[in-house]
PDB file of C-alpha atoms and ligand atoms in Angstrom:
ATOM      1  CA  UNK A 314     -24.191   0.132   2.552  1.00 98.00           C
ATOM      2  CA  UNK A 315     -24.101   0.350   6.125  1.00 98.00           C
ATOM      3  CA  UNK A 316     -21.809   2.756   7.536  1.00 99.00           C
ATOM      4  CA  UNK A 317     -20.932   2.421  11.172  1.00 99.00           C
ATOM      5  CA  UNK A 318     -17.932   3.834  13.047  1.00 98.00           C
ATOM      6  CA  UNK A 319     -17.127   1.681  15.697  1.00 98.00           C
ATOM      7  CA  UNK A 320     -15.856  -1.734  16.770  1.00 98.00           C
ATOM      8  CA  UNK A 321     -19.254  -2.278  18.257  1.00 98.00           C
ATOM      9  CA  UNK A 322     -21.646  -1.995  16.052  1.00 98.00           C
ATOM     10  CA  UNK A 323     -18.758  -3.808  13.164  1.00 99.00           C
ATOM     11  CA  UNK A 324     -19.233  -6.831  15.204  1.00 98.00           C
ATOM     12  CA  UNK A 325     -22.625  -7.135  14.816  1.00 98.00           C
ATOM     13  CA  UNK A 326     -23.293  -6.660  11.555  1.00 98.00           C
ATOM     14  CA  UNK A 327     -20.068  -9.328  10.477  1.00 98.00           C
ATOM     15  CA  UNK A 328     -21.721 -11.438  12.797  1.00 98.00           C
ATOM     16  CA  UNK A 329     -25.033 -12.323  10.772  1.00 98.00           C
ATOM     17  CA  UNK A 330     -23.675 -12.487   7.727  1.00 98.00           C
ATOM     18  CA  UNK A 331     -20.961 -14.653   9.432  1.00 98.00           C
ATOM     19  CA  UNK A 332     -23.845 -16.356  10.741  1.00 98.00           C
ATOM     20  CA  UNK A 333     -25.374 -16.583   6.900  1.00 98.00           C
ATOM     21  CA  UNK A 334     -21.808 -18.504   5.770  1.00 98.00           C
ATOM     22  CA  UNK A 335     -20.658 -15.381   3.835  1.00 98.00           C
ATOM     23  CA  UNK A 336     -17.352 -14.941   3.423  1.00 98.00           C
ATOM     24  CA  UNK A 337     -16.211 -11.697   4.146  1.00 98.00           C
ATOM     25  CA  UNK A 338     -13.624  -9.568   2.107  1.00 99.00           C
ATOM     26  CA  UNK A 339     -12.199  -6.303   3.810  1.00 99.00           C
ATOM     27  CA  UNK A 340      -9.982  -3.255   1.870  1.00 99.00           C
ATOM     28  CA  UNK A 341      -7.909  -1.251   3.937  1.00 99.00           C
ATOM     29  CA  UNK A 342      -7.828   2.031   3.063  1.00 98.00           C
ATOM     30  CA  UNK A 343      -7.479   5.739   4.546  1.00 98.00           C
ATOM     31  CA  UNK A 344     -10.070   6.863   2.562  1.00 98.00           C
ATOM     32  CA  UNK A 345      -9.508  10.430   0.213  1.00 98.00           C
ATOM     33  CA  UNK A 346     -10.315   7.081  -2.783  1.00 98.00           C
ATOM     34  CA  UNK A 347      -9.116   7.095  -5.719  1.00 98.00           C
ATOM     35  CA  UNK A 348      -8.740   4.678  -9.159  1.00 98.00           C
ATOM     36  CA  UNK A 349      -6.515   2.193  -6.984  1.00 98.00           C
ATOM     37  CA  UNK A 350      -8.511   2.252  -4.303  1.00 98.00           C
ATOM     38  CA  UNK A 351     -10.920   1.123  -6.299  1.00 98.00           C
ATOM     39  CA  UNK A 352     -10.464  -1.324  -7.845  1.00 98.00           C
ATOM     40  CA  UNK A 353      -8.994  -2.583  -4.578  1.00 98.00           C
ATOM     41  CA  UNK A 354     -13.047  -2.909  -3.956  1.00 99.00           C
ATOM     42  CA  UNK A 355     -13.879  -4.713  -7.157  1.00 98.00           C
ATOM     43  CA  UNK A 356     -10.854  -7.876  -6.964  1.00 98.00           C
ATOM     44  CA  UNK A 357     -12.517  -8.286  -3.033  1.00 99.00           C
ATOM     45  CA  UNK A 358     -16.497  -8.860  -4.530  1.00 98.00           C
ATOM     46  CA  UNK A 359     -14.420 -11.394  -6.618  1.00 98.00           C
ATOM     47  CA  UNK A 360     -13.237 -12.453  -3.486  1.00 98.00           C
ATOM     48  CA  UNK A 361     -15.666 -12.572  -1.311  1.00 98.00           C
ATOM     49  CA  UNK A 362     -19.321 -12.168  -0.472  1.00 99.00           C
ATOM     50  CA  UNK A 363     -19.676  -9.477   1.284  1.00 99.00           C
ATOM     51  CA  UNK A 364     -16.694  -6.186   1.035  1.00 99.00           C
ATOM     52  CA  UNK A 365     -16.456  -4.501   4.056  1.00 99.00           C
ATOM     53  CA  UNK A 366     -14.163  -0.939   3.519  1.00 99.00           C
ATOM     54  CA  UNK A 367     -11.740   0.307   6.353  1.00 99.00           C
ATOM     55  CA  UNK A 368     -11.693   4.167   5.950  1.00 98.00           C
ATOM     56  CA  UNK A 369      -9.442   5.535   8.801  1.00 98.00           C
ATOM     57  CA  UNK A 370      -5.863   7.763   9.008  1.00 98.00           C
ATOM     58  CA  UNK A 371      -4.065   5.963  11.028  1.00 98.00           C
ATOM     59  CA  UNK A 372      -1.455   8.232  13.350  1.00 98.00           C
ATOM     60  CA  UNK A 373       0.292   5.246  14.529  1.00 98.00           C
ATOM     61  CA  UNK A 374       2.049   5.237  11.028  1.00 98.00           C
ATOM     62  CA  UNK A 375       2.957   8.511  10.800  1.00 98.00           C
ATOM     63  CA  UNK A 376       6.400  10.161  12.357  1.00 97.00           C
ATOM     64  CA  UNK A 377       6.067  13.427  14.102  1.00 97.00           C
ATOM     65  CA  UNK A 378       7.711  15.028  10.969  1.00 95.00           C
ATOM     66  CA  UNK A 379       5.404  13.364   8.553  1.00 96.00           C
ATOM     67  CA  UNK A 380       1.438  14.591   6.707  1.00 96.00           C
ATOM     68  CA  UNK A 381      -0.493  12.971   9.377  1.00 98.00           C
ATOM     69  CA  UNK A 382      -2.971  16.542   9.671  1.00 97.00           C
ATOM     70  CA  UNK A 383      -1.718  17.377   5.806  1.00 96.00           C
ATOM     71  CA  UNK A 384      -3.399  14.304   4.930  1.00 97.00           C
ATOM     72  CA  UNK A 385      -6.026  14.706   2.722  1.00 97.00           C
ATOM     73  CA  UNK A 386      -9.844  13.345   3.912  1.00 98.00           C
ATOM     74  CA  UNK A 387     -12.648  13.342   2.472  1.00 98.00           C
ATOM     75  CA  UNK A 388     -14.989  11.769   3.365  1.00 98.00           C
ATOM     76  CA  UNK A 389     -18.283  11.892   2.239  1.00 98.00           C
ATOM     77  CA  UNK A 390     -16.877  11.513  -1.212  1.00 98.00           C
ATOM     78  CA  UNK A 391     -15.185   8.853  -0.348  1.00 98.00           C
ATOM     79  CA  UNK A 392     -18.486   7.433   1.321  1.00 98.00           C
ATOM     80  CA  UNK A 393     -20.645   7.966  -2.449  1.00 98.00           C
ATOM     81  CA  UNK A 394     -17.678   6.726  -4.325  1.00 98.00           C
ATOM     82  CA  UNK A 395     -17.728   2.964  -2.125  1.00 98.00           C
ATOM     83  CA  UNK A 396     -21.463   3.329  -2.174  1.00 98.00           C
ATOM     84  CA  UNK A 397     -21.118   3.206  -5.890  1.00 98.00           C
ATOM     85  CA  UNK A 398     -19.043   0.738  -6.208  1.00 98.00           C
ATOM     86  CA  UNK A 399     -21.198  -2.353  -3.932  1.00 98.00           C
ATOM     87  CA  UNK A 400     -19.319  -1.925  -0.418  1.00 99.00           C
ATOM     88  CA  UNK A 401     -21.627  -3.309   1.709  1.00 99.00           C
ATOM     89  CA  UNK A 402     -19.889  -2.442   5.348  1.00 99.00           C
ATOM     90  CA  UNK A 403     -17.721   0.742   6.203  1.00 99.00           C
ATOM     91  CA  UNK A 404     -16.488   0.817   9.342  1.00 99.00           C
ATOM     92  CA  UNK A 405     -14.602   4.464   9.464  1.00 98.00           C
ATOM     93  CA  UNK A 406     -13.883   4.704  13.581  1.00 98.00           C
ATOM     94  CA  UNK A 407     -11.840   7.626  14.998  1.00 98.00           C
ATOM     95  CA  UNK A 408      -8.989   8.094  16.788  1.00 98.00           C
ATOM     96  CA  UNK A 409      -9.818   7.389  20.221  1.00 98.00           C
ATOM     97  CA  UNK A 410     -12.038   4.243  18.885  1.00 98.00           C
ATOM     98  CA  UNK A 411      -9.026   2.134  17.516  1.00 98.00           C
ATOM     99  CA  UNK A 412      -6.643   3.843  20.124  1.00 98.00           C
ATOM    100  CA  UNK A 413      -8.260   3.541  24.064  1.00 97.00           C
ATOM    101  CA  UNK A 414      -6.093   5.714  26.443  1.00 96.00           C
ATOM    102  CA  UNK A 415      -4.054   3.928  27.377  1.00 97.00           C
ATOM    103  CA  UNK A 416      -3.048   1.692  24.564  1.00 98.00           C
ATOM    104  CA  UNK A 417       0.533  -0.589  24.635  1.00 98.00           C
ATOM    105  CA  UNK A 418       0.892  -3.030  22.845  1.00 98.00           C
ATOM    106  CA  UNK A 419       1.979  -2.723  18.881  1.00 98.00           C
ATOM    107  CA  UNK A 420       3.036  -5.254  16.195  1.00 98.00           C
ATOM    108  CA  UNK A 421       6.397  -5.570  15.191  1.00 98.00           C
ATOM    109  CA  UNK A 422       7.754  -7.650  11.723  1.00 98.00           C
ATOM    110  CA  UNK A 423      11.063  -8.577  11.570  1.00 97.00           C
ATOM    111  CA  UNK A 424      13.736  -8.138   8.663  1.00 95.00           C
ATOM    112  CA  UNK A 425      11.593  -6.838   5.902  1.00 96.00           C
ATOM    113  CA  UNK A 426      10.670  -3.551   7.676  1.00 96.00           C
ATOM    114  CA  UNK A 427      15.052  -2.869   8.076  1.00 94.00           C
ATOM    115  CA  UNK A 428      15.393  -1.180   4.397  1.00 95.00           C
ATOM    116  CA  UNK A 429      13.546   0.802   1.743  1.00 97.00           C
ATOM    117  CA  UNK A 430      10.534   2.579   3.762  1.00 97.00           C
ATOM    118  CA  UNK A 431      11.437   0.855   6.517  1.00 97.00           C
ATOM    119  CA  UNK A 432      15.247   3.100   6.407  1.00 96.00           C
ATOM    120  CA  UNK A 433      12.915   6.294   6.384  1.00 96.00           C
ATOM    121  CA  UNK A 434      10.124   5.991   8.264  1.00 97.00           C
ATOM    122  CA  UNK A 435      11.103   3.386  10.654  1.00 97.00           C
ATOM    123  CA  UNK A 436       7.934   3.604  13.255  1.00 97.00           C
ATOM    124  CA  UNK A 437       6.224   3.106   9.889  1.00 98.00           C
ATOM    125  CA  UNK A 438       5.093  -0.562  10.148  1.00 98.00           C
ATOM    126  CA  UNK A 439       4.671  -0.879  13.704  1.00 98.00           C
ATOM    127  CA  UNK A 440       1.964   0.802  13.064  1.00 98.00           C
ATOM    128  CA  UNK A 441       0.599  -0.286   9.469  1.00 98.00           C
ATOM    129  CA  UNK A 442       0.945  -4.131  11.321  1.00 98.00           C
ATOM    130  CA  UNK A 443      -0.675  -3.039  15.097  1.00 98.00           C
ATOM    131  CA  UNK A 444      -3.773  -1.302  12.812  1.00 99.00           C
ATOM    132  CA  UNK A 445      -4.147  -3.713  10.303  1.00 99.00           C
ATOM    133  CA  UNK A 446      -3.667  -6.338  13.162  1.00 99.00           C
ATOM    134  CA  UNK A 447      -6.526  -4.906  15.276  1.00 98.00           C
ATOM    135  CA  UNK A 448      -8.684  -4.205  11.689  1.00 99.00           C
ATOM    136  CA  UNK A 449      -8.414  -8.162  11.262  1.00 99.00           C
ATOM    137  CA  UNK A 450      -9.483  -8.722  14.489  1.00 98.00           C
ATOM    138  CA  UNK A 451     -11.957  -6.403  14.703  1.00 98.00           C
ATOM    139  CA  UNK A 452     -13.762  -6.770  10.524  1.00 99.00           C
ATOM    140  CA  UNK A 453     -12.298 -10.754  11.094  1.00 98.00           C
ATOM    141  CA  UNK A 454     -12.150 -11.413   6.797  1.00 99.00           C
ATOM    142  CA  UNK A 455     -11.566 -14.034   5.370  1.00 99.00           C
ATOM    143  CA  UNK A 456      -9.644 -12.219   2.206  1.00 99.00           C
ATOM    144  CA  UNK A 457      -8.124  -9.505   2.754  1.00 99.00           C
ATOM    145  CA  UNK A 458      -6.905  -7.057  -1.017  1.00 99.00           C
ATOM    146  CA  UNK A 459      -4.217  -4.379  -0.466  1.00 98.00           C
ATOM    147  CA  UNK A 460      -2.425  -2.951  -3.616  1.00 98.00           C
ATOM    148  CA  UNK A 461       1.417  -3.677  -4.304  1.00 98.00           C
ATOM    149  CA  UNK A 462       2.100   0.078  -5.366  1.00 98.00           C
ATOM    150  CA  UNK A 463       3.202  -0.009  -1.024  1.00 98.00           C
ATOM    151  CA  UNK A 464       5.075  -3.149  -2.121  1.00 98.00           C
ATOM    152  CA  UNK A 465       6.550  -3.514   0.950  1.00 98.00           C
ATOM    153  CA  UNK A 466       4.321  -3.421   3.398  1.00 98.00           C
ATOM    154  CA  UNK A 467       1.967  -6.273   1.219  1.00 98.00           C
ATOM    155  CA  UNK A 468       4.970  -8.469   2.175  1.00 98.00           C
ATOM    156  CA  UNK A 469       5.119  -6.976   5.867  1.00 98.00           C
ATOM    157  CA  UNK A 470       0.854  -8.155   6.166  1.00 98.00           C
ATOM    158  CA  UNK A 471       1.599 -11.406   3.996  1.00 98.00           C
ATOM    159  CA  UNK A 472       3.989 -12.731   7.543  1.00 98.00           C
ATOM    160  CA  UNK A 473       2.726 -10.919   9.519  1.00 98.00           C
ATOM    161  CA  UNK A 474      -0.437 -12.896   8.978  1.00 98.00           C
ATOM    162  CA  UNK A 475       1.757 -16.224   8.083  1.00 98.00           C
ATOM    163  CA  UNK A 476       4.013 -15.432  11.556  1.00 98.00           C
ATOM    164  CA  UNK A 477       0.791 -15.153  13.212  1.00 98.00           C
ATOM    165  CA  UNK A 478      -1.397 -17.924  12.276  1.00 98.00           C
ATOM    166  CA  UNK A 479      -4.118 -15.118  11.679  1.00 98.00           C
ATOM    167  CA  UNK A 480      -6.751 -16.817   9.281  1.00 98.00           C
ATOM    168  CA  UNK A 481      -7.067 -14.468   6.587  1.00 98.00           C
ATOM    169  CA  UNK A 482      -6.083 -14.887   2.993  1.00 98.00           C
ATOM    170  CA  UNK A 483      -4.009 -11.264   2.023  1.00 98.00           C
ATOM    171  CA  UNK A 484      -4.177 -10.215  -2.255  1.00 98.00           C
ATOM    172  CA  UNK A 485      -1.954  -8.360  -3.877  1.00 98.00           C
ATOM    173  CA  UNK A 486      -3.623  -6.412  -6.496  1.00 98.00           C
ATOM    174  CA  UNK A 487      -1.622  -4.248  -9.390  1.00 98.00           C
ATOM    175  CA  UNK A 488      -0.663  -0.478  -8.772  1.00 98.00           C
ATOM    176  CA  UNK A 489      -3.773   1.715 -11.106  1.00 98.00           C
ATOM    177  CA  UNK A 490      -1.681   4.215 -12.724  1.00 98.00           C
ATOM    178  CA  UNK A 491      -3.084   8.100 -14.575  1.00 98.00           C
ATOM    179  CA  UNK A 492      -2.520   7.242 -18.617  1.00 98.00           C
ATOM    180  CA  UNK A 493       0.516   8.998 -18.650  1.00 98.00           C
ATOM    181  CA  UNK A 494       2.218   6.777 -16.091  1.00 98.00           C
ATOM    182  CA  UNK A 495       2.145   7.581 -12.512  1.00 98.00           C
ATOM    183  CA  UNK A 496       1.521   5.528  -9.853  1.00 98.00           C
ATOM    184  CA  UNK A 497      -2.178   6.304  -7.913  1.00 98.00           C
ATOM    185  CA  UNK A 498      -1.602   7.999  -4.990  1.00 98.00           C
ATOM    186  CA  UNK A 499      -4.041   9.625  -2.192  1.00 96.00           C
ATOM    187  CA  UNK A 500      -0.571  11.945  -2.135  1.00 97.00           C
ATOM    188  CA  UNK A 501      -0.392  13.477  -5.375  1.00 98.00           C
ATOM    189  CA  UNK A 502      -3.540  15.592  -4.107  1.00 97.00           C
ATOM    190  CA  UNK A 503      -0.626  17.682  -2.908  1.00 97.00           C
ATOM    191  CA  UNK A 504       1.501  17.953  -5.793  1.00 98.00           C
ATOM    192  CA  UNK A 505       1.681  21.253  -8.108  1.00 98.00           C
ATOM    193  CA  UNK A 506       1.060  21.978 -11.686  1.00 98.00           C
ATOM    194  CA  UNK A 507       5.514  21.540 -11.860  1.00 98.00           C
ATOM    195  CA  UNK A 508       5.608  19.061  -9.430  1.00 98.00           C
ATOM    196  CA  UNK A 509       3.075  16.983 -10.873  1.00 98.00           C
ATOM    197  CA  UNK A 510       5.385  17.045 -14.388  1.00 98.00           C
ATOM    198  CA  UNK A 511       8.306  16.006 -12.243  1.00 98.00           C
ATOM    199  CA  UNK A 512       6.769  13.255 -10.323  1.00 98.00           C
ATOM    200  CA  UNK A 513       6.426  11.282 -13.267  1.00 98.00           C
ATOM    201  CA  UNK A 514      10.294   9.951 -12.575  1.00 98.00           C
ATOM    202  CA  UNK A 515       9.973   7.592 -10.807  1.00 98.00           C
ATOM    203  CA  UNK A 516       8.125   5.544 -13.570  1.00 98.00           C
ATOM    204  CA  UNK A 517      10.250   6.864 -16.235  1.00 98.00           C
ATOM    205  CA  UNK A 518      13.449   5.702 -14.002  1.00 98.00           C
ATOM    206  CA  UNK A 519      10.746   1.890 -13.632  1.00 98.00           C
ATOM    207  CA  UNK A 520      10.578   1.599 -17.501  1.00 98.00           C
ATOM    208  CA  UNK A 521      14.482   2.570 -17.868  1.00 98.00           C
ATOM    209  CA  UNK A 522      15.329  -0.194 -15.030  1.00 98.00           C
ATOM    210  CA  UNK A 523      12.920  -2.468 -17.108  1.00 98.00           C
ATOM    211  CA  UNK A 524      14.699  -1.533 -20.465  1.00 98.00           C
ATOM    212  CA  UNK A 525      18.017  -2.092 -19.015  1.00 98.00           C
ATOM    213  CA  UNK A 526      17.796  -5.076 -17.857  1.00 97.00           C
ATOM    214  CA  UNK A 527      15.645  -6.587 -20.640  1.00 96.00           C
ATOM    215  CA  UNK A 528      16.960  -4.942 -23.515  1.00 96.00           C
ATOM    216  CA  UNK A 529      20.756  -3.788 -23.032  1.00 97.00           C
ATOM    217  CA  UNK A 530      21.010  -7.281 -20.607  1.00 96.00           C
ATOM    218  CA  UNK A 531      22.357  -4.832 -17.047  1.00 97.00           C
ATOM    219  CA  UNK A 532      23.237  -6.963 -14.416  1.00 96.00           C
ATOM    220  CA  UNK A 533      24.409  -5.301 -11.784  1.00 97.00           C
ATOM    221  CA  UNK A 534      21.851  -4.329  -9.594  1.00 98.00           C
ATOM    222  CA  UNK A 535      25.058  -1.480  -8.164  1.00 98.00           C
ATOM    223  CA  UNK A 536      24.978   0.116 -11.911  1.00 98.00           C
ATOM    224  CA  UNK A 537      21.136  -0.256 -12.196  1.00 98.00           C
ATOM    225  CA  UNK A 538      20.804   2.462  -9.361  1.00 98.00           C
ATOM    226  CA  UNK A 539      23.003   4.566 -10.934  1.00 98.00           C
ATOM    227  CA  UNK A 540      21.798   4.817 -14.123  1.00 98.00           C
ATOM    228  CA  UNK A 541      18.576   5.500 -11.932  1.00 98.00           C
ATOM    229  CA  UNK A 542      19.097   7.698  -9.661  1.00 98.00           C
ATOM    230  CA  UNK A 543      20.585   9.773 -13.077  1.00 98.00           C
ATOM    231  CA  UNK A 544      17.464   9.374 -14.835  1.00 98.00           C
ATOM    232  CA  UNK A 545      15.825  10.753 -12.182  1.00 98.00           C
ATOM    233  CA  UNK A 546      18.626  13.795 -10.862  1.00 98.00           C
ATOM    234  CA  UNK A 547      17.258  14.770 -14.195  1.00 98.00           C
ATOM    235  CA  UNK A 548      14.324  16.282 -13.118  1.00 98.00           C
ATOM    236  CA  UNK A 549      13.754  18.830 -11.440  1.00 98.00           C
ATOM    237  CA  UNK A 550      12.140  19.313  -7.774  1.00 98.00           C
ATOM    238  CA  UNK A 551      12.960  15.693  -7.149  1.00 98.00           C
ATOM    239  CA  UNK A 552      15.194  13.954  -4.233  1.00 98.00           C
ATOM    240  CA  UNK A 553      15.842  10.665  -4.498  1.00 98.00           C
ATOM    241  CA  UNK A 554      15.263   9.194  -0.779  1.00 98.00           C
ATOM    242  CA  UNK A 555      15.801   6.054  -1.953  1.00 98.00           C
ATOM    243  CA  UNK A 556      16.700   3.209  -5.055  1.00 98.00           C
ATOM    244  CA  UNK A 557      16.309  -0.110  -4.356  1.00 98.00           C
ATOM    245  CA  UNK A 558      17.010  -3.187  -5.613  1.00 98.00           C
ATOM    246  CA  UNK A 559      16.763  -7.116  -3.855  1.00 97.00           C
ATOM    247  CA  UNK A 560      14.602 -10.048  -4.461  1.00 96.00           C
ATOM    248  CA  UNK A 561      10.942  -9.527  -4.138  1.00 96.00           C
ATOM    249  CA  UNK A 562      10.126 -11.809  -1.740  1.00 93.00           C
ATOM    250  CA  UNK A 563      12.998 -11.631   0.920  1.00 94.00           C
ATOM    251  CA  UNK A 564      13.176  -7.612  -0.414  1.00 96.00           C
ATOM    252  CA  UNK A 565      16.981  -8.449   0.723  1.00 95.00           C
ATOM    253  CA  UNK A 566      18.649  -6.165  -1.301  1.00 95.00           C
ATOM    254  CA  UNK A 567      20.785  -7.851  -4.581  1.00 93.00           C
ATOM    255  CA  UNK A 568      24.077  -7.321  -6.003  1.00 93.00           C
ATOM    256  CA  UNK A 569      23.075  -9.599  -9.359  1.00 95.00           C
ATOM    257  CA  UNK A 570      19.737  -9.515 -11.034  1.00 93.00           C
ATOM    258  CA  UNK A 571      18.523 -13.255 -11.527  1.00 86.00           C
ATOM    259  CA  UNK A 572      15.244 -14.026 -12.260  1.00 90.00           C
ATOM    260  CA  UNK A 573      13.726 -11.728 -10.623  1.00 95.00           C
ATOM    261  CA  UNK A 574      13.813  -8.652  -9.218  1.00 97.00           C
ATOM    262  CA  UNK A 575      11.677  -5.494  -7.444  1.00 98.00           C
ATOM    263  CA  UNK A 576      12.820  -1.939  -8.158  1.00 98.00           C
ATOM    264  CA  UNK A 577      11.270   0.158  -5.756  1.00 98.00           C
ATOM    265  CA  UNK A 578      11.851   4.114  -5.710  1.00 98.00           C
ATOM    266  CA  UNK A 579      10.606   6.770  -2.715  1.00 98.00           C
ATOM    267  CA  UNK A 580      11.611  10.512  -4.065  1.00 98.00           C
ATOM    268  CA  UNK A 581      10.822  13.751  -2.696  1.00 98.00           C
ATOM    269  CA  UNK A 582       8.595  15.518  -5.606  1.00 98.00           C
ATOM    270  CA  UNK A 583       9.125  18.742  -3.957  1.00 98.00           C
ATOM    271  CA  UNK A 584       8.029  17.840   0.182  1.00 97.00           C
ATOM    272  CA  UNK A 585       5.557  15.078  -1.552  1.00 98.00           C
ATOM    273  CA  UNK A 586       7.218  11.762  -1.148  1.00 98.00           C
ATOM    274  CA  UNK A 587       5.457  10.043  -3.482  1.00 98.00           C
ATOM    275  CA  UNK A 588       6.732   6.009  -4.017  1.00 98.00           C
ATOM    276  CA  UNK A 589       6.659   3.480  -6.800  1.00 98.00           C
ATOM    277  CA  UNK A 590       7.820  -0.016  -7.288  1.00 98.00           C
ATOM    278  CA  UNK A 591       8.241  -2.866 -10.064  1.00 98.00           C
ATOM    279  CA  UNK A 592       8.803  -6.283 -10.586  1.00 98.00           C
ATOM    280  CA  UNK A 593      11.127  -7.865 -13.837  1.00 98.00           C
ATOM    281  CA  UNK A 594      11.010 -11.129 -14.939  1.00 96.00           C
ATOM    282  CA  UNK A 595      13.466 -12.658 -16.917  1.00 92.00           C
ATOM    283  CA  UNK A 596      12.623 -15.527 -19.441  1.00 77.00           C
ATOM    284  CA  UNK A 597      13.465 -19.119 -17.756  1.00 67.00           C
ATOM    285  CA  UNK A 598      17.300 -19.925 -18.821  1.00 48.00           C
ATOM    286  CA  UNK A 599      15.791 -23.132 -21.015  1.00 46.00           C
ATOM    287  CA  UNK A 600      19.369 -24.207 -21.485  1.00 45.00           C
TER     288      UNK A 600
HETATM  289  O1  PAF B1450      -2.340   1.549   2.603  1.00 62.03           O
HETATM  290  C1  PAF B1450      -2.436   2.242   3.572  1.00 62.03           C
HETATM  291  O2  PAF B1450      -3.928   3.090   2.882  1.00 62.03           O
HETATM  292  C2  PAF B1450      -2.766   1.819   4.840  1.00 62.03           C
HETATM  293  O3  PAF B1450      -1.366   1.772   5.360  1.00 62.03           O
HETATM  294  C3  PAF B1450      -3.004   0.479   5.504  1.00 62.03           C
HETATM  295  C4  PAF B1450      -2.929  -0.877   5.277  1.00 62.03           C
HETATM  296  C5  PAF B1450      -4.859   1.497   5.273  1.00 62.03           C
HETATM  297  C6  PAF B1450      -3.261   0.422   6.783  1.00 62.03           C
HETATM  298  O4  PAF B1450      -3.739   2.240   7.695  1.00 62.03           O
END
């Protein structure tokens, strides 16, 4: 496995692979790997001849009051895990390598970023879209794999690559969960033992949503959100940031449930903000 810290070194390796006609896959990450990240690397191997992983805690996607300085990092463990998953190249740049002094260019995706995490974290997706654009320009992947836990991020990146004619295929990969249902996240490491128990409010609320829609026939989104709020608020330490119900493609909120519904949640468990989501698909009407 090759480990490089500069754009120049990454580009040299990629150029050699491209000359051999190899298909390049990229898994962009902020490190502190868990099974979710590793499943993205494995998926990427199915889609490409060479797998590159970027490991960069992107300051541009954190607001000043957020957890940039405490974001968990473990470079040696991450490199060992990447190696075990047969990653071919790890690009691990420093802040100055990615954002040289005088950086003034930002990528904004409109519309899709106005609700959900975009409302709570207004500068977040501009930081994500900018760094992902830069990573695509450096690694020039044929395919890039992103986790569906960050559902809005995935749709924003799909929109961006389509709108800006970026020649890269975007593949989403399902959420990986702990045995009790908690979606894997690097931020789970912030949780105390008691908070970890309460963190189940997210996956349990999504189970309830699926039950209410599929078994109880609930079709009114406001009633659904009310039921989920009551479920979440029954857990100690849980504070709702948002409960979103809407269209999984456009990310527009919906009043009534049609055949596909995205339920997305952001909940503070203590001081830790966690997200989770589920797309609920109703059987096609055969009448
Ligand atoms: O999902 C993440 O870890 C980050 O938002 C990403 C896509 C690596 C950009 O920094």
